[in-house]
Coordinates of N, CA and C and ligand atoms in Angstrom, one line a residue:
M1 N 69.1 36.5 8.6 CA 68.5 35.5 8.2 C 67.5 35.5 6.9
N2 N 68.1 34.7 6.5 CA 67.5 34.9 4.7 C 65.8 34.4 4.5
L3 N 65.0 35.0 4.7 CA 63.9 34.4 4.4 C 63.0 34.3 2.9
S4 N 64.0 34.8 2.1 CA 63.7 34.8 0.8 C 63.1 33.5 0.2
V5 N 63.5 32.6 0.7 CA 63.2 31.0 0.8 C 63.0 30.3 1.4
R6 N 61.5 29.5 1.6 CA 61.1 28.6 2.6 C 62.1 27.7 3.5
D7 N 62.5 27.8 3.7 CA 63.3 26.5 5.4 C 62.2 25.5 5.1
A8 N 62.2 24.4 4.6 CA 61.4 23.0 4.9 C 62.0 22.2 6.0
E9 N 63.2 22.2 6.1 CA 63.9 21.2 6.7 C 64.3 21.5 7.9
V10 N 63.9 22.9 8.2 CA 64.0 23.5 9.8 C 62.8 22.7 10.6
A11 N 63.5 22.1 12.1 CA 62.2 21.1 12.8 C 62.0 22.0 13.4
E12 N 60.4 22.1 14.0 CA 59.8 22.4 15.5 C 59.9 21.4 16.3
V13 N 60.2 22.1 17.7 CA 60.5 21.7 18.9 C 59.6 20.4 19.2
M14 N 58.4 21.4 19.1 CA 57.0 20.5 19.6 C 56.7 19.2 18.8
D15 N 57.2 18.8 17.5 CA 57.2 17.8 16.7 C 57.9 17.1 16.9
D16 N 58.6 16.5 18.1 CA 59.7 16.1 18.8 C 58.7 15.1 19.0
P17 N 58.6 13.8 19.0 CA 57.8 13.1 20.1 C 58.0 12.9 21.5
D18 N 59.7 13.3 21.6 CA 60.6 13.0 23.0 C 60.6 14.5 23.5
C19 N 60.1 15.5 23.1 CA 60.4 17.0 23.7 C 59.4 16.7 25.0
D20 N 60.4 17.9 25.7 CA 59.4 17.9 27.3 C 58.7 18.0 27.3
P21 N 57.4 17.2 27.9 CA 56.1 17.5 27.9 C 55.5 18.5 28.5
K22 N 56.3 19.1 29.8 CA 55.7 20.5 30.5 C 55.8 21.1 29.9
R23 N 57.1 22.0 29.1 CA 57.6 22.9 28.0 C 56.0 22.8 26.9
L24 N 56.0 21.5 26.6 CA 54.8 21.0 25.4 C 53.3 21.8 25.8
A25 N 53.3 21.0 27.3 CA 51.7 21.7 27.7 C 51.5 22.9 27.4
A26 N 52.8 24.2 28.3 CA 52.6 25.2 28.1 C 52.8 25.6 26.8
T27 N 53.5 25.6 26.2 CA 53.2 26.0 24.8 C 51.8 26.2 24.7
L28 N 51.2 24.9 24.3 CA 49.8 24.5 23.8 C 48.8 25.7 24.6
R29 N 49.3 25.6 26.4 CA 48.0 26.6 26.4 C 48.5 28.0 26.3
R30 N 49.3 28.6 26.5 CA 49.7 30.0 25.6 C 49.3 30.2 24.4
F31 N 49.6 29.2 23.4 CA 49.0 29.3 21.8 C 47.4 30.5 21.9
D32 N 47.0 30.3 23.1 CA 45.7 31.1 23.0 C 45.7 32.7 23.2
T33 N 46.8 32.8 24.1 CA 47.8 34.3 24.1 C 47.6 34.5 22.9
V34 N 49.1 33.8 22.4 CA 49.9 34.2 20.8 C 48.6 34.6 19.7
N35 N 47.9 33.1 19.9 CA 46.6 33.3 18.8 C 45.9 34.7 18.9
R36 N 45.6 35.2 19.8 CA 44.4 36.2 20.0 C 45.2 37.6 19.8
F37 N 46.6 37.8 19.4 CA 47.7 38.8 19.0 C 48.0 38.3 17.1
V38 N 48.1 37.3 16.8 CA 48.4 37.4 15.9 C 47.8 36.7 14.5
S39 N 46.5 35.6 15.3 CA 46.0 34.3 14.4 C 44.7 35.3 13.4
G40 N 44.5 36.6 13.9 CA 43.2 37.1 12.9 C 42.0 36.3 12.6
W41 N 41.6 35.6 13.4 CA 40.5 35.0 13.3 C 39.4 36.0 13.5
G42 N 39.5 36.6 14.3 CA 38.2 37.7 14.4 C 37.7 38.4 13.3
G43 N 38.9 38.6 12.5 CA 38.1 39.2 11.1 C 37.6 38.3 10.1
V44 N 38.4 36.8 10.4 CA 37.4 35.6 9.2 C 36.4 35.5 9.7
Y45 N 36.4 35.2 11.3 CA 35.1 34.7 11.8 C 33.9 36.0 11.2
R46 N 33.8 37.3 11.0 CA 33.2 38.3 10.8 C 33.1 38.4 9.3
S47 N 34.5 38.1 8.2 CA 34.1 38.4 7.2 C 33.4 37.0 6.3
R48 N 33.5 35.4 6.7 CA 33.6 34.8 6.1 C 32.6 33.2 7.3
L49 N 33.1 33.3 8.2 CA 32.5 32.4 8.9 C 31.3 32.6 9.4
R50 N 30.9 33.8 9.8 CA 29.8 34.4 10.4 C 28.7 34.5 9.4
P51 N 28.8 35.1 8.2 CA 28.0 35.3 7.0 C 27.4 33.4 6.6
H52 N 28.7 33.0 6.5 CA 27.9 31.3 6.1 C 27.0 30.8 6.9
L53 N 27.6 30.8 7.8 CA 26.9 30.5 9.5 C 25.5 30.5 9.3
A54 N 25.1 32.2 9.6 CA 23.8 33.6 9.3 C 22.8 32.4 8.5
A55 N 23.8 32.2 7.1 CA 23.3 31.7 5.3 C 22.2 30.6 5.9
L56 N 23.0 29.5 6.3 CA 22.8 27.9 6.2 C 21.0 28.3 7.0
G57 N 20.7 29.3 8.3 CA 19.3 29.3 8.6 C 19.2 27.3 9.1
R58 N 19.8 26.9 9.6 CA 20.0 25.6 10.5 C 20.9 25.3 11.3
P59 N 21.2 24.2 12.2 CA 22.2 24.1 13.1 C 23.1 23.6 12.5
A60 N 24.4 24.1 12.3 CA 25.8 23.7 11.3 C 27.0 23.3 12.3
R61 N 27.5 22.2 12.0 CA 28.6 22.0 12.5 C 29.9 22.2 12.1
V62 N 31.1 22.9 12.4 CA 32.1 23.1 12.3 C 33.5 22.3 12.7
L63 N 34.4 22.3 12.2 CA 35.8 21.2 12.6 C 36.7 21.8 12.6
D64 N 37.5 22.3 13.3 CA 39.1 22.3 13.7 C 39.9 21.9 13.5
L65 N 40.6 21.3 12.5 CA 41.7 20.6 12.0 C 43.0 20.5 12.5
G66 N 43.7 20.0 13.3 CA 44.9 20.2 14.0 C 44.4 21.4 15.1
C67 N 43.9 20.9 16.0 CA 43.4 22.5 16.8 C 44.2 22.4 17.9
G68 N 45.2 21.4 18.3 CA 46.3 21.8 19.4 C 45.7 22.0 20.6
G69 N 45.9 22.9 21.8 CA 45.4 23.5 23.1 C 44.0 23.8 22.8
G70 N 43.5 23.9 21.5 CA 41.8 23.9 21.3 C 41.8 25.4 21.7
D71 N 41.9 26.2 21.6 CA 41.8 28.0 21.8 C 40.5 28.2 21.0
L72 N 41.3 27.7 19.2 CA 40.0 28.5 18.6 C 39.1 28.0 18.3
P73 N 38.5 27.2 18.7 CA 37.2 26.6 18.9 C 36.4 27.1 19.9
L74 N 37.1 27.2 20.9 CA 36.5 27.8 22.2 C 36.0 29.3 21.9
R75 N 37.2 30.1 21.5 CA 37.0 31.4 20.7 C 35.8 31.6 19.9
L76 N 35.8 30.6 18.6 CA 35.0 30.9 17.6 C 33.3 30.7 18.2
A77 N 33.4 29.7 19.3 CA 32.1 29.3 19.7 C 31.4 30.7 20.5
R78 N 32.5 30.8 21.3 CA 32.2 32.2 22.4 C 31.5 33.3 21.2
L79 N 31.8 33.9 20.0 CA 31.3 34.7 19.0 C 30.2 34.3 18.5
A80 N 30.4 33.1 17.9 CA 28.7 32.5 17.1 C 27.9 32.5 18.2
D81 N 27.6 32.2 19.6 CA 27.2 32.2 20.5 C 26.6 33.5 20.8
R82 N 27.1 34.8 20.7 CA 27.0 36.1 21.2 C 26.3 36.6 19.7
D83 N 26.5 35.9 19.1 CA 25.5 36.3 17.4 C 24.1 35.2 17.6
G84 N 24.2 34.4 18.1 CA 22.7 33.7 17.9 C 22.6 32.5 17.4
L85 N 24.1 32.1 16.6 CA 24.0 31.0 15.6 C 24.3 29.6 16.4
D86 N 23.6 28.4 15.7 CA 23.2 27.5 16.6 C 24.6 26.5 15.9
V87 N 25.3 26.1 16.8 CA 26.9 25.6 16.2 C 27.3 24.3 17.0
E88 N 27.5 23.7 16.6 CA 28.8 22.5 17.0 C 29.9 22.7 16.7
W89 N 30.6 22.9 17.7 CA 32.1 22.5 17.2 C 32.9 21.4 17.8
L90 N 33.8 20.8 16.8 CA 34.6 19.7 17.1 C 36.2 20.0 16.9
G91 N 37.1 19.9 17.7 CA 38.2 20.0 17.4 C 39.0 18.7 17.6
V92 N 39.9 18.5 16.4 CA 40.7 17.1 16.4 C 41.8 17.6 15.7
D93 N 43.1 16.3 16.5 CA 44.5 16.7 16.9 C 44.6 15.5 16.9
P94 N 45.6 14.9 16.0 CA 46.4 13.3 16.1 C 47.6 13.4 17.6
D95 N 47.6 14.6 17.7 CA 48.4 14.4 18.8 C 48.0 14.1 20.0
P96 N 48.3 13.0 20.9 CA 47.4 13.0 22.3 C 47.4 14.0 23.4
R97 N 49.4 14.4 22.8 CA 49.7 15.2 24.2 C 48.7 16.5 23.8
A98 N 48.4 17.1 22.1 CA 47.8 18.4 22.3 C 46.1 17.8 23.0
I99 N 46.0 16.8 22.3 CA 43.9 16.9 22.9 C 44.3 16.7 24.8
A100 N 45.0 16.6 25.1 CA 45.0 16.4 26.2 C 44.8 17.7 27.0
V101 N 45.6 18.5 26.2 CA 45.4 20.3 27.0 C 44.0 20.6 26.2
A102 N 43.9 20.3 25.0 CA 42.4 20.9 24.7 C 41.0 20.8 25.8
Q103 N 41.3 19.1 26.3 CA 40.4 18.8 27.2 C 40.6 19.7 28.2
E104 N 41.2 19.7 28.7 CA 41.6 20.7 29.8 C 40.6 21.9 30.1
R105 N 40.0 22.4 29.0 CA 38.9 23.4 28.4 C 38.1 22.7 28.2
T106 N 36.7 23.3 28.9 CA 35.3 23.0 28.2 C 34.7 24.1 28.1
A107 N 33.5 23.9 27.0 CA 32.8 24.6 26.9 C 31.4 24.4 26.3
P108 N 30.1 24.7 26.3 CA 29.4 24.0 25.8 C 29.1 23.5 24.3
R109 N 29.1 22.8 24.3 CA 28.7 22.5 22.4 C 30.2 22.6 21.8
V110 N 31.5 22.1 22.2 CA 32.8 22.6 22.0 C 33.3 20.8 22.4
T111 N 33.4 20.0 21.5 CA 33.9 18.6 22.0 C 35.6 18.5 21.0
F112 N 36.9 17.9 22.2 CA 37.6 17.6 21.5 C 37.7 16.2 21.4
R113 N 39.1 15.7 20.1 CA 39.1 14.3 20.1 C 40.3 14.0 19.3
C114 N 41.0 13.1 19.7 CA 42.4 12.4 19.3 C 41.9 11.6 18.2
T115 N 41.8 12.2 16.7 CA 42.2 11.7 15.6 C 42.4 12.2 14.4
D116 N 42.2 12.0 13.2 CA 42.4 12.8 12.0 C 41.7 12.5 10.5
A117 N 41.9 13.7 10.3 CA 41.4 13.5 8.9 C 40.7 12.4 8.0
A118 N 41.1 11.2 7.9 CA 41.4 10.0 7.4 C 39.8 9.3 8.2
T119 N 40.3 9.1 9.2 CA 39.3 8.7 10.2 C 37.9 8.9 10.1
L120 N 37.9 10.7 10.0 CA 36.8 11.0 9.7 C 36.0 10.8 8.7
L121 N 36.9 11.3 7.6 CA 36.6 10.2 6.5 C 36.1 9.2 6.3
S122 N 36.5 8.3 6.7 CA 36.0 6.7 6.9 C 34.9 6.5 7.6
E123 N 34.7 7.6 8.6 CA 33.2 7.7 9.2 C 32.0 8.7 8.7
E124 N 32.1 8.3 7.6 CA 31.5 9.7 6.8 C 31.4 11.2 7.4
A125 N 31.9 11.6 8.0 CA 31.5 12.9 9.2 C 31.7 14.1 7.8
R126 N 30.7 14.6 8.1 CA 30.8 15.9 7.4 C 30.6 17.4 7.8
F127 N 31.1 18.1 7.5 CA 31.0 19.7 8.1 C 30.6 20.7 7.6
D128 N 29.9 21.9 7.5 CA 29.8 23.1 7.3 C 30.9 23.9 6.8
I129 N 31.5 23.8 7.6 CA 32.9 24.8 7.5 C 33.7 23.6 8.2
V130 N 35.3 23.5 8.0 CA 36.4 22.7 8.3 C 37.3 24.3 8.0
L131 N 37.9 24.1 9.1 CA 38.9 25.0 9.2 C 40.8 24.9 10.0
S132 N 41.2 25.5 9.6 CA 42.5 25.2 10.5 C 43.2 26.2 10.6
N133 N 44.4 26.6 12.2 CA 45.1 27.4 12.0 C 46.5 27.0 12.3
H134 N 47.5 27.4 11.8 CA 49.0 26.8 11.8 C 49.3 25.5 11.8
V135 N 48.5 25.1 10.7 CA 49.0 23.7 10.3 C 49.8 23.4 9.2
L136 N 49.7 24.2 8.1 CA 50.2 24.0 7.0 C 51.4 23.9 6.7
H137 N 52.1 24.8 7.7 CA 53.3 25.0 7.8 C 54.7 23.8 8.5
H138 N 53.6 23.3 8.9 CA 54.0 21.8 10.1 C 54.2 20.8 8.8
L139 N 53.7 20.6 8.0 CA 53.6 19.0 6.9 C 54.3 19.8 5.4
S140 N 54.6 18.0 5.6 CA 55.6 17.9 4.2 C 54.6 18.2 2.8
E141 N 55.3 18.6 1.5 CA 54.4 19.3 0.2 C 53.5 17.6 0.4
V142 N 53.7 16.4 0.7 CA 53.1 15.4 0.3 C 51.7 15.7 1.5
E143 N 52.2 15.9 2.5 CA 51.2 15.8 3.6 C 50.3 16.7 3.6
L144 N 50.6 18.0 2.8 CA 49.6 19.4 2.7 C 48.7 18.8 1.3
R145 N 49.3 18.4 0.8 CA 48.3 17.8 -0.4 C 47.2 17.0 0.1
A146 N 47.8 16.0 0.8 CA 46.6 14.8 1.4 C 45.7 16.0 2.4
F147 N 46.3 17.1 3.1 CA 45.5 17.7 4.3 C 44.3 18.4 3.4
A148 N 44.9 18.9 2.7 CA 44.1 19.9 1.7 C 43.0 19.1 1.3
A149 N 43.1 18.3 0.3 CA 42.0 17.2 0.0 C 41.0 16.4 1.0
D150 N 41.7 15.7 2.2 CA 40.9 15.3 3.2 C 39.8 16.7 3.8
S151 N 40.7 18.2 3.9 CA 39.6 18.4 4.3 C 38.6 19.4 3.2
L152 N 38.6 19.4 2.4 CA 37.5 19.4 1.2 C 36.6 18.5 1.2
G153 N 37.1 17.1 1.4 CA 36.4 15.7 1.4 C 35.1 15.3 2.8
L154 N 35.8 16.8 4.1 CA 35.2 16.5 5.2 C 34.0 17.6 4.9
S155 N 34.2 18.5 3.9 CA 33.2 19.8 3.9 C 32.0 19.8 3.1
I156 N 30.8 20.1 3.9 CA 30.0 20.4 2.4 C 29.8 21.9 2.5
G157 N 30.5 22.9 2.9 CA 30.6 24.1 2.7 C 32.2 24.7 2.1
I158 N 32.3 25.7 3.4 CA 33.5 25.8 3.0 C 34.6 25.4 3.9
V159 N 36.2 25.4 3.3 CA 37.0 25.3 3.8 C 37.8 26.3 3.8
V160 N 38.6 26.9 5.4 CA 38.8 27.9 5.7 C 40.5 27.8 6.4
H161 N 41.8 27.6 5.6 CA 42.9 27.3 6.4 C 43.8 28.7 6.7
S162 N 43.9 28.8 7.7 CA 45.1 30.2 8.1 C 46.2 30.0 8.3
D163 N 47.1 30.7 8.1 CA 48.7 30.3 8.5 C 49.2 31.8 8.7
I164 N 50.7 32.0 9.1 CA 51.6 32.7 9.0 C 51.8 32.8 7.9
R165 N 52.4 34.2 7.3 CA 52.8 34.7 6.0 C 54.2 34.8 6.3
R166 N 55.0 34.1 5.5 CA 56.6 34.4 5.9 C 56.8 35.7 5.1
S167 N 58.1 36.3 6.3 CA 58.1 38.1 6.3 C 59.6 38.3 6.8
R168 N 60.2 39.1 6.8 CA 61.1 39.7 7.6 C 60.9 40.4 8.6
L169 N 59.9 41.5 8.2 CA 59.1 42.0 9.1 C 58.4 41.2 10.2
A170 N 57.6 40.2 9.9 CA 57.0 39.3 11.0 C 58.2 38.7 11.9
Y171 N 59.2 38.0 10.9 CA 60.2 37.5 12.0 C 60.6 38.4 12.8
G172 N 61.2 39.6 12.4 CA 61.6 40.4 13.4 C 60.7 40.7 14.9
L173 N 59.5 41.4 14.1 CA 58.5 41.8 15.8 C 58.2 40.5 16.2
Y174 N 58.0 39.5 15.4 CA 57.8 38.0 16.4 C 59.0 37.8 17.9
N175 N 59.8 37.7 16.7 CA 61.1 37.6 18.1 C 61.2 38.5 19.4
V176 N 60.9 40.0 19.0 CA 60.6 40.8 20.1 C 59.1 40.9 20.9
G177 N 58.1 40.6 20.2 CA 56.8 40.4 20.9 C 56.5 39.4 21.6
V178 N 57.3 38.2 21.6 CA 57.0 37.0 22.1 C 57.8 37.0 23.2
T179 N 58.3 37.9 23.6 CA 59.3 38.1 24.8 C 58.7 37.6 25.9
P180 N 57.4 38.5 26.2 CA 57.0 38.4 27.7 C 56.0 36.8 27.8
F181 N 56.1 36.5 26.7 CA 55.3 34.7 26.9 C 55.7 33.8 26.8
A182 N 57.5 33.8 26.3 CA 58.1 32.5 25.7 C 58.6 31.7 27.0
P183 N 59.0 32.3 28.5 CA 59.2 31.5 29.6 C 58.7 30.4 29.5
G184 N 59.5 29.3 29.8 CA 58.5 28.1 30.5 C 57.8 27.4 29.1
T185 N 58.6 27.6 27.6 CA 57.5 27.3 26.5 C 58.7 27.1 25.4
F186 N 57.9 26.6 24.4 CA 59.0 26.5 23.3 C 58.5 27.6 22.0
L187 N 57.7 28.8 22.7 CA 56.9 29.7 22.2 C 58.1 30.5 20.8
R188 N 59.2 30.7 21.4 CA 60.5 31.5 20.6 C 61.1 30.6 19.5
T189 N 61.4 29.6 20.2 CA 62.1 28.7 19.3 C 61.0 28.3 17.8
D190 N 60.1 27.9 18.4 CA 59.2 27.2 17.5 C 58.2 28.2 16.5
G191 N 58.1 29.3 17.3 CA 57.7 30.6 17.0 C 58.4 31.0 15.1
L192 N 59.8 31.2 15.7 CA 60.4 31.7 14.5 C 60.9 30.8 13.5
R193 N 60.4 29.2 14.2 CA 61.3 28.2 13.0 C 60.0 27.8 12.3
S194 N 58.4 28.5 12.6 CA 57.4 28.3 12.0 C 57.6 29.3 10.7
I195 N 57.8 30.5 10.9 CA 58.1 31.7 10.0 C 59.1 31.0 9.1
R196 N 60.0 30.5 9.3 CA 60.8 30.5 8.6 C 60.2 28.8 7.3
R197 N 59.6 28.2 8.3 CA 58.9 27.0 7.2 C 57.5 27.7 6.7
S198 N 56.9 28.9 7.2 CA 56.0 29.0 6.1 C 55.8 29.8 4.6
Y199 N 54.6 29.8 4.2 CA 54.9 30.0 3.2 C 54.5 31.6 2.7
R200 N 55.1 31.9 1.1 CA 54.5 33.1 0.4 C 52.9 32.9 -0.7
V201 N 52.5 33.8 -0.8 CA 51.1 33.6 -1.3 C 51.3 33.1 -2.3
A202 N 52.4 33.1 -3.4 CA 52.3 32.5 -4.7 C 53.1 30.8 -4.3
E203 N 53.7 30.6 -3.2 CA 54.3 29.3 -3.2 C 53.1 28.6 -2.6
L204 N 52.4 29.1 -1.7 CA 51.1 28.4 -1.5 C 50.0 28.0 -2.6
A205 N 49.7 28.6 -3.2 CA 48.9 28.7 -4.1 C 49.3 27.8 -5.1
A206 N 50.9 27.6 -5.1 CA 51.6 26.6 -7.0 C 51.2 25.5 -6.3
T207 N 51.3 25.3 -4.9 CA 51.7 24.1 -3.9 C 50.3 23.2 -4.0
L208 N 49.4 24.0 -3.5 CA 47.8 23.4 -3.7 C 47.0 23.6 -4.4
G209 N 47.4 24.4 -5.8 CA 46.5 24.5 -7.2 C 45.2 24.6 -6.8
D210 N 44.3 24.0 -7.9 CA 42.6 24.3 -7.8 C 42.2 23.5 -6.8
P211 N 41.0 23.4 -6.2 CA 40.6 25.3 -6.2 C 40.3 25.9 -5.0
W212 N 41.7 25.9 -4.9 CA 42.1 26.9 -3.8 C 42.5 28.5 -4.3
R213 N 42.0 29.2 -3.3 CA 42.2 30.2 -3.5 C 43.1 31.0 -2.6
V214 N 44.1 31.2 -2.6 CA 45.5 31.9 -1.3 C 45.5 33.4 -1.6
S215 N 45.3 34.0 -0.3 CA 45.4 35.5 -0.2 C 46.1 35.8 0.4
T216 N 46.6 37.1 1.0 CA 46.9 37.4 2.1 C 45.6 38.2 3.0
A217 N 45.8 38.0 4.1 CA 44.7 38.1 5.1 C 45.0 39.3 5.9
S218 N 46.3 39.4 6.1 CA 46.7 40.6 7.2 C 48.3 40.5 6.4
P219 N 49.1 41.7 6.8 CA 50.5 41.8 6.9 C 51.3 40.1 7.1
F220 N 50.6 39.7 7.8 CA 52.0 38.6 8.5 C 50.5 37.3 7.9
R221 N 49.5 37.4 7.6 CA 49.0 35.8 7.4 C 48.4 36.0 5.9
I222 N 48.3 34.3 6.0 CA 47.9 33.8 4.5 C 46.6 33.1 4.6
L223 N 45.8 33.3 3.7 CA 44.6 32.3 4.2 C 44.5 31.2 2.8
A224 N 44.1 30.0 2.5 CA 43.7 29.3 1.5 C 42.2 28.6 1.7
V225 N 41.5 29.3 0.7 CA 40.1 29.1 1.0 C 39.5 28.0 0.1
A226 N 38.5 27.4 0.0 CA 37.9 26.3 -0.7 C 36.5 25.9 -0.3
T227 N 35.9 26.0 -1.8 CA 34.2 25.7 -1.8 C 33.6 24.3 -2.0
D228 N 33.7 23.5 -1.0 CA 33.1 22.4 -1.9 C 32.0 22.3 -3.2
G229 N 32.4 21.5 -3.9 CA 31.4 21.3 -5.5 C 32.0 22.5 -6.0
Ligands
SAM1 C1 51.5 25.0 15.8 S1 49.7 23.5 16.5 C2 48.9 24.7 16.1 C3 47.7 24.2 16.8 C4 46.1 25.0 16.8 N1 45.9 24.8 15.5 C5 46.5 26.4 17.3 O1 46.1 27.4 16.7 O2 47.0 26.7 18.1 C6 50.1 22.7 14.7 C7 48.9 21.3 14.8 O3 48.6 20.6 14.0 C8 48.6 19.4 14.2 N2 48.6 18.1 13.4 C9 50.4 18.2 12.7 N3 50.2 17.2 11.1 C10 48.7 17.4 11.3 C11 47.7 16.9 10.5 N4 48.4 16.3 9.3 N5 46.2 16.8 10.6 C12 46.1 17.7 11.6 N6 46.8 18.1 12.4 C13 47.9 17.7 12.4 C14 49.8 19.2 15.5 O4 49.7 17.9 16.3 C15 49.9 20.5 16.1 O5 48.9 20.2 17.3

């Protein structure tokens, strides 16, 4: 597998509107486990989200754009609650199949809605933090620029997009590590395709441009961060 070049042509099964709905729902449910192992949001919460929320000194609103099965806002809500932070969480996804899975899960102060960033902007919705996980690599270059601009427009604070960083090591480890979680899902096929579609730091920085700061968050992660204004 040649991972020196980003493969923007390979398509993920879950992005096919006609893919097997049972396997898709199982995939979205199991992102919970995968995200715990690979996404690094515990560290991002401690280093970026918690300090920002605590400094506000008032109730806050956080948006997860492209929330999929919704596990990330639920997890972050538990962490913030434990830290005594007063936060409302909204997870949105344009795919109704994802929102149906997210809405199976409930927690106080966490809401899921099938919509997109453009609609939220037209409603003049604004959030103290806008974040996303594993969305950037799904998008075409044009969609990515629009997604980044919309996320900034929706923020009155910070924006944090987290994704996979493409590497041979990530590909090899994921291929082995996903084995117990893959049956009945698209996790192996789509996870490996995701790595092929994902960015390296210089590539994402060049695509996003200012005001985005792109960095390596861990051996396998990339973060694009910007601040409103
Ligand atoms: C790999 S899933 C990640 C889901 C979730 N964030 C997670 O980490 O488990 C990618 C998600 O991005 C959503 N998505 C695709 N294009 C999007 C867009 N332009 N804006 C918001 N979400 C989008 C898809 O519907 C899908 O649910």
